[in-house]
Short mmCIF file of C-alpha atoms and ligand atoms in Angstrom, two decimals:
data_model
loop_
_atom_site.label_atom_id
_atom_site.label_comp_id
_atom_site.label_asym_id
_atom_site.label_seq_id
_atom_site.Cartn_x
_atom_site.Cartn_y
_atom_site.Cartn_z
CA MET W 1 107.42 -70.29 -55.19
CA ILE W 2 110.35 -71.63 -57.02
CA ILE W 3 112.77 -68.90 -57.88
CA MET W 4 114.54 -70.62 -61.22
CA GLY W 5 117.71 -68.70 -60.74
CA ASN W 6 119.18 -68.71 -57.25
CA LEU W 7 116.96 -71.38 -55.78
CA MET W 8 115.57 -71.02 -52.44
CA GLY W 9 118.17 -67.98 -52.13
CA LYS W 10 117.85 -64.03 -53.17
CA LEU W 11 116.98 -63.68 -57.16
CA ILE W 12 119.13 -61.44 -58.08
CA ILE W 13 117.45 -58.85 -61.73
CA ALA W 14 120.16 -57.45 -64.15
CA ASN W 15 117.87 -54.82 -66.44
CA TRP W 16 119.56 -53.68 -69.11
CA LYS W 17 116.89 -51.25 -70.01
CA MET W 18 117.54 -50.02 -74.07
CA ASN W 19 121.14 -50.62 -73.36
CA LEU W 20 123.70 -53.81 -74.23
CA PRO W 21 127.17 -54.45 -72.32
CA VAL W 22 129.44 -52.45 -73.94
CA GLY W 23 126.40 -50.79 -76.30
CA SER W 24 126.80 -53.91 -79.11
CA MET W 25 125.89 -57.24 -79.54
CA ALA W 26 129.46 -58.52 -79.48
CA GLY W 27 129.49 -57.13 -75.44
CA ILE W 28 126.33 -59.87 -74.39
CA THR W 29 129.15 -62.58 -75.19
CA SER W 30 132.16 -60.35 -73.02
CA PHE W 31 129.47 -60.42 -70.51
CA ALA W 32 128.89 -63.47 -70.76
CA GLU W 33 132.63 -64.63 -70.05
CA LYS W 34 133.36 -62.95 -67.01
CA PHE W 35 130.67 -65.90 -64.81
CA SER W 36 130.65 -69.42 -64.43
CA PRO W 37 128.54 -72.14 -65.52
CA ALA W 38 127.54 -71.48 -60.91
CA GLN W 39 127.39 -68.03 -61.12
CA LYS W 40 125.50 -67.69 -65.08
CA LYS W 41 122.61 -69.76 -63.47
CA LEU W 42 121.89 -67.44 -60.30
CA LEU W 43 121.94 -64.22 -62.33
CA VAL W 44 118.94 -63.14 -64.46
CA VAL W 45 119.05 -61.28 -67.08
CA ALA W 46 116.34 -59.18 -69.22
CA PRO W 47 117.80 -57.74 -72.65
CA PRO W 48 116.17 -55.57 -74.72
CA TYR W 49 113.51 -57.96 -77.23
CA PRO W 50 115.56 -58.12 -79.90
CA PHE W 51 118.80 -60.22 -77.74
CA LEU W 52 116.31 -62.66 -75.08
CA THR W 53 117.10 -66.01 -76.93
CA HIS W 54 121.16 -64.60 -77.08
CA VAL W 55 121.00 -64.23 -73.35
CA ARG W 56 119.76 -67.62 -72.78
CA ALA W 57 122.31 -69.08 -75.23
CA THR W 58 125.18 -68.10 -73.56
CA GLY W 59 123.67 -70.09 -70.06
CA PHE W 60 122.02 -67.50 -68.18
CA HIS W 61 117.62 -66.98 -67.40
CA THR W 62 116.71 -64.49 -69.29
CA ALA W 63 112.61 -61.86 -68.12
CA ALA W 64 111.40 -59.66 -70.54
CA GLN W 65 111.63 -55.98 -69.87
CA ASP W 66 106.91 -55.68 -70.66
CA VAL W 67 104.73 -57.80 -72.29
CA SER W 68 101.95 -57.04 -74.76
CA SER W 69 98.21 -56.78 -72.63
CA ASN W 70 97.19 -58.82 -75.86
CA GLU W 71 97.49 -62.42 -76.55
CA LYS W 72 97.82 -62.33 -80.39
CA GLY W 73 97.06 -60.47 -83.46
CA ALA W 74 97.45 -57.37 -85.28
CA PHE W 75 99.55 -55.64 -82.62
CA THR W 76 102.53 -53.90 -84.04
CA GLY W 77 105.57 -53.56 -82.16
CA ASP W 78 103.87 -55.31 -79.61
CA VAL W 79 105.59 -59.27 -78.63
CA SER W 80 102.89 -61.78 -76.20
CA ALA W 81 103.43 -63.62 -73.28
CA GLU W 82 103.18 -66.99 -75.96
CA LEU W 83 106.01 -65.65 -77.82
CA LEU W 84 107.62 -65.08 -75.11
CA MET W 85 107.49 -68.16 -73.60
CA GLN W 86 108.52 -69.61 -77.35
CA ALA W 87 111.84 -67.75 -76.05
CA GLY W 88 112.26 -69.54 -73.78
CA VAL W 89 111.32 -66.97 -70.88
CA ASN W 90 111.11 -67.20 -67.53
CA TYR W 91 110.04 -63.70 -65.89
CA CYS W 92 109.06 -59.96 -66.89
CA ILE W 93 109.01 -57.02 -65.48
CA VAL W 94 105.56 -54.98 -65.86
CA GLY W 95 104.75 -51.66 -64.85
CA HIS W 96 108.24 -50.53 -64.35
CA SER W 97 107.89 -46.25 -63.36
CA GLU W 98 109.42 -45.73 -66.51
CA ARG W 99 106.82 -47.54 -68.58
CA ARG W 100 103.90 -46.10 -66.65
CA GLN W 101 105.84 -42.54 -67.08
CA ASN W 102 106.44 -42.73 -70.52
CA HIS W 103 103.29 -45.66 -71.67
CA ASN W 104 100.16 -43.77 -69.12
CA GLU W 105 100.75 -47.95 -68.01
CA GLY W 106 98.45 -47.31 -65.39
CA HIS W 107 95.97 -50.86 -63.20
CA GLU W 108 94.17 -52.37 -66.12
CA LEU W 109 96.05 -52.46 -68.22
CA LEU W 110 98.71 -53.84 -65.14
CA ALA W 111 96.67 -56.56 -64.12
CA GLN W 112 95.80 -57.41 -68.40
CA LYS W 113 99.51 -58.22 -68.86
CA ILE W 114 99.78 -59.86 -65.47
CA ILE W 115 97.75 -62.93 -66.96
CA GLN W 116 98.89 -62.91 -70.07
CA LEU W 117 101.88 -63.15 -68.43
CA LEU W 118 100.38 -66.22 -65.84
CA ASN W 119 98.66 -67.67 -68.49
CA HIS W 120 101.79 -68.54 -69.98
CA HIS W 121 103.78 -69.55 -67.34
CA ILE W 122 106.04 -66.74 -67.18
CA THR W 123 106.21 -64.76 -63.50
CA PRO W 124 105.57 -61.51 -63.44
CA VAL W 125 107.88 -59.46 -61.65
CA PHE W 126 105.97 -56.04 -61.01
CA CYS W 127 106.77 -52.85 -59.80
CA VAL W 128 106.19 -49.97 -57.00
CA GLY W 129 107.54 -47.44 -56.06
CA GLU W 130 106.79 -43.72 -54.75
CA HIS W 131 107.95 -40.14 -55.89
CA ALA W 132 110.05 -37.91 -54.06
CA ASP W 133 107.87 -35.91 -52.64
CA GLU W 134 105.50 -38.63 -51.98
CA HIS W 135 108.54 -39.67 -49.73
CA ALA W 136 109.23 -36.77 -48.69
CA SER W 137 105.77 -35.99 -47.87
CA LYS W 138 105.51 -39.90 -45.75
CA LYS W 139 102.78 -40.75 -48.65
CA THR W 140 104.93 -43.90 -49.95
CA ASN W 141 102.35 -46.40 -48.07
CA ASP W 142 99.31 -45.31 -49.39
CA VAL W 143 101.50 -45.32 -53.01
CA LEU W 144 102.28 -48.85 -52.70
CA SER W 145 98.78 -49.94 -51.18
CA ALA W 146 97.31 -48.07 -54.62
CA GLN W 147 99.96 -49.34 -57.12
CA LEU W 148 99.24 -53.27 -55.17
CA HIS W 149 95.85 -52.71 -56.17
CA ALA W 150 96.36 -54.06 -59.40
CA LEU W 151 96.47 -57.56 -57.73
CA ASP W 152 93.47 -57.50 -55.99
CA ASN W 153 92.82 -60.79 -58.38
CA PHE W 154 95.77 -62.51 -58.31
CA LYS W 155 95.75 -64.00 -54.99
CA ASP W 156 97.88 -66.79 -54.23
CA LYS W 157 99.36 -66.50 -57.98
CA GLU W 158 103.23 -66.86 -58.82
CA ILE W 159 103.30 -62.84 -58.67
CA ILE W 160 107.02 -61.34 -57.28
CA ILE W 161 107.16 -57.25 -56.38
CA ALA W 162 110.24 -55.23 -56.83
CA TYR W 163 109.83 -52.04 -55.04
CA GLU W 164 111.69 -49.44 -56.50
CA PRO W 165 111.52 -45.91 -54.87
CA VAL W 166 110.80 -43.57 -58.47
CA TRP W 167 113.89 -41.66 -56.49
CA ALA W 168 116.30 -43.99 -56.83
CA ILE W 169 116.23 -44.92 -60.05
CA GLY W 170 118.83 -44.35 -61.93
CA THR W 171 119.99 -41.73 -59.19
CA GLY W 172 123.44 -42.84 -57.15
CA LEU W 173 120.41 -42.46 -54.47
CA ASN W 174 119.45 -45.75 -53.38
CA ALA W 175 116.69 -46.01 -50.35
CA GLY W 176 118.99 -46.44 -46.66
CA PRO W 177 117.73 -50.08 -45.40
CA ASP W 178 116.02 -48.74 -42.52
CA HIS W 179 113.74 -47.78 -45.16
CA ILE W 180 114.15 -50.36 -47.53
CA LYS W 181 113.29 -52.96 -44.26
CA THR W 182 109.81 -51.47 -42.95
CA VAL W 183 108.54 -50.95 -46.88
CA HIS W 184 109.10 -54.45 -47.41
CA HIS W 185 107.10 -55.33 -44.13
CA TYR W 186 104.50 -53.61 -45.59
CA ILE W 187 103.87 -55.25 -48.98
CA LYS W 188 104.80 -58.29 -47.34
CA GLN W 189 101.90 -57.68 -44.59
CA ARG W 190 99.09 -56.98 -47.01
CA LEU W 191 100.22 -59.68 -49.63
CA GLY W 192 101.17 -62.07 -47.30
CA ASN W 193 104.30 -63.82 -45.48
CA ASP W 194 105.85 -65.91 -48.62
CA THR W 195 105.68 -63.16 -50.89
CA HIS W 196 109.40 -62.61 -52.47
CA VAL W 197 109.56 -58.71 -52.26
CA LEU W 198 112.81 -57.52 -54.26
CA TYR W 199 114.90 -54.11 -53.59
CA GLY W 200 115.60 -52.08 -56.83
CA GLY W 201 117.43 -47.89 -56.82
CA SER W 202 120.89 -47.29 -58.02
CA VAL W 203 121.84 -50.74 -56.06
CA ASN W 204 125.91 -51.57 -56.61
CA ALA W 205 128.35 -53.65 -55.19
CA GLY W 206 128.97 -51.01 -52.59
CA ASN W 207 125.66 -50.71 -51.16
CA ALA W 208 124.19 -54.23 -51.98
CA ALA W 209 125.38 -56.27 -49.66
CA ALA W 210 123.55 -54.42 -46.73
CA ILE W 211 120.43 -53.97 -48.70
CA LEU W 212 121.01 -57.84 -49.20
CA ALA W 213 121.56 -58.51 -45.64
CA LEU W 214 117.91 -57.65 -44.38
CA ARG W 215 115.77 -60.01 -44.14
CA GLU W 216 112.66 -58.83 -46.03
CA VAL W 217 114.05 -58.77 -48.84
CA ASP W 218 114.61 -61.97 -51.30
CA GLY W 219 117.06 -60.12 -54.15
CA LEU W 220 116.97 -57.03 -56.09
CA LEU W 221 116.83 -55.73 -58.80
CA ILE W 222 119.54 -53.72 -61.02
CA GLY W 223 119.79 -51.15 -63.95
CA GLY W 224 122.71 -49.62 -64.30
CA ALA W 225 125.51 -51.54 -62.68
CA SER W 226 123.87 -54.42 -64.28
CA LEU W 227 125.67 -54.15 -67.78
CA LYS W 228 129.26 -54.52 -65.45
CA PRO W 229 129.73 -58.10 -65.03
CA ASP W 230 132.88 -57.11 -62.69
CA GLU W 231 129.88 -55.34 -60.22
CA MET W 232 127.37 -58.37 -60.94
CA VAL W 233 130.29 -60.78 -60.17
CA LYS W 234 130.67 -59.27 -57.21
CA ILE W 235 126.66 -59.23 -56.01
CA LEU W 236 126.66 -62.97 -56.75
CA ALA W 237 129.12 -63.75 -54.69
CA MET W 238 127.20 -61.35 -51.78
CA VAL W 239 123.47 -64.34 -52.13
C1 LIG O 301 115.93 -50.08 -62.40
O1 LIG O 301 115.71 -48.90 -63.14
O2 LIG O 301 115.23 -51.01 -62.66
C2 LIG O 301 116.44 -50.23 -61.64
C3 LIG O 301 116.77 -49.83 -60.64
O3 LIG O 301 117.71 -48.79 -62.11
P1 LIG O 301 119.79 -48.48 -61.02
O4 LIG O 301 119.82 -49.85 -60.61
O5 LIG O 301 120.41 -47.79 -62.89
O6 LIG O 301 118.56 -47.54 -60.27
#
């Protein structure tokens, strides 16, 4: 699989969610100024839709945070894979826990989104992860197994997995290395050893090195800390 951000290395994706650095479009420029051209090639930024082309013009690879399950037409507010492709988008996050929770996104819809992306040569970054109660009752593998069924029809397709325990997202409680290692191993056993599996959940410059050191971790999906260029420059120095 060709990883566009960091060829053959670990992939780092910045998920800005519904935010911009320092809250404004000017923040994108000041964010980009902190990175050398070589560092920019190592980072994939997922800004809100309106800023995808602007972020790309500053020299980063881009990811969308979502995509329509429909091809084209009267779908007010949606953005199709074809339009993302025209905007030069390389990756797209699918099934982030915030969308599963806030928009009731389930298997069938997520599978439709993946079809759209693959048809337009955009690599899906499919998010999976268990809730705190499921983690506490040791149901992580069962939950992941059910979520991964959405990929049953996509064997041998280029799809990246992001393991993001819901209890670790935005909480400051990142999963420990042993847990991450075990879960990534499980996902790779299930989907094939060459599947790229990213970790996401409260990653910052302080804990990234220990996570990136794991052989089973092929990269990171970073939310909160990804709006801070100084944190991201430090993390990129680790890959
Ligand atoms: C995310 O939402 O994808 C994420 C990993 O967020 P955070 O890093 O803030 O936990």
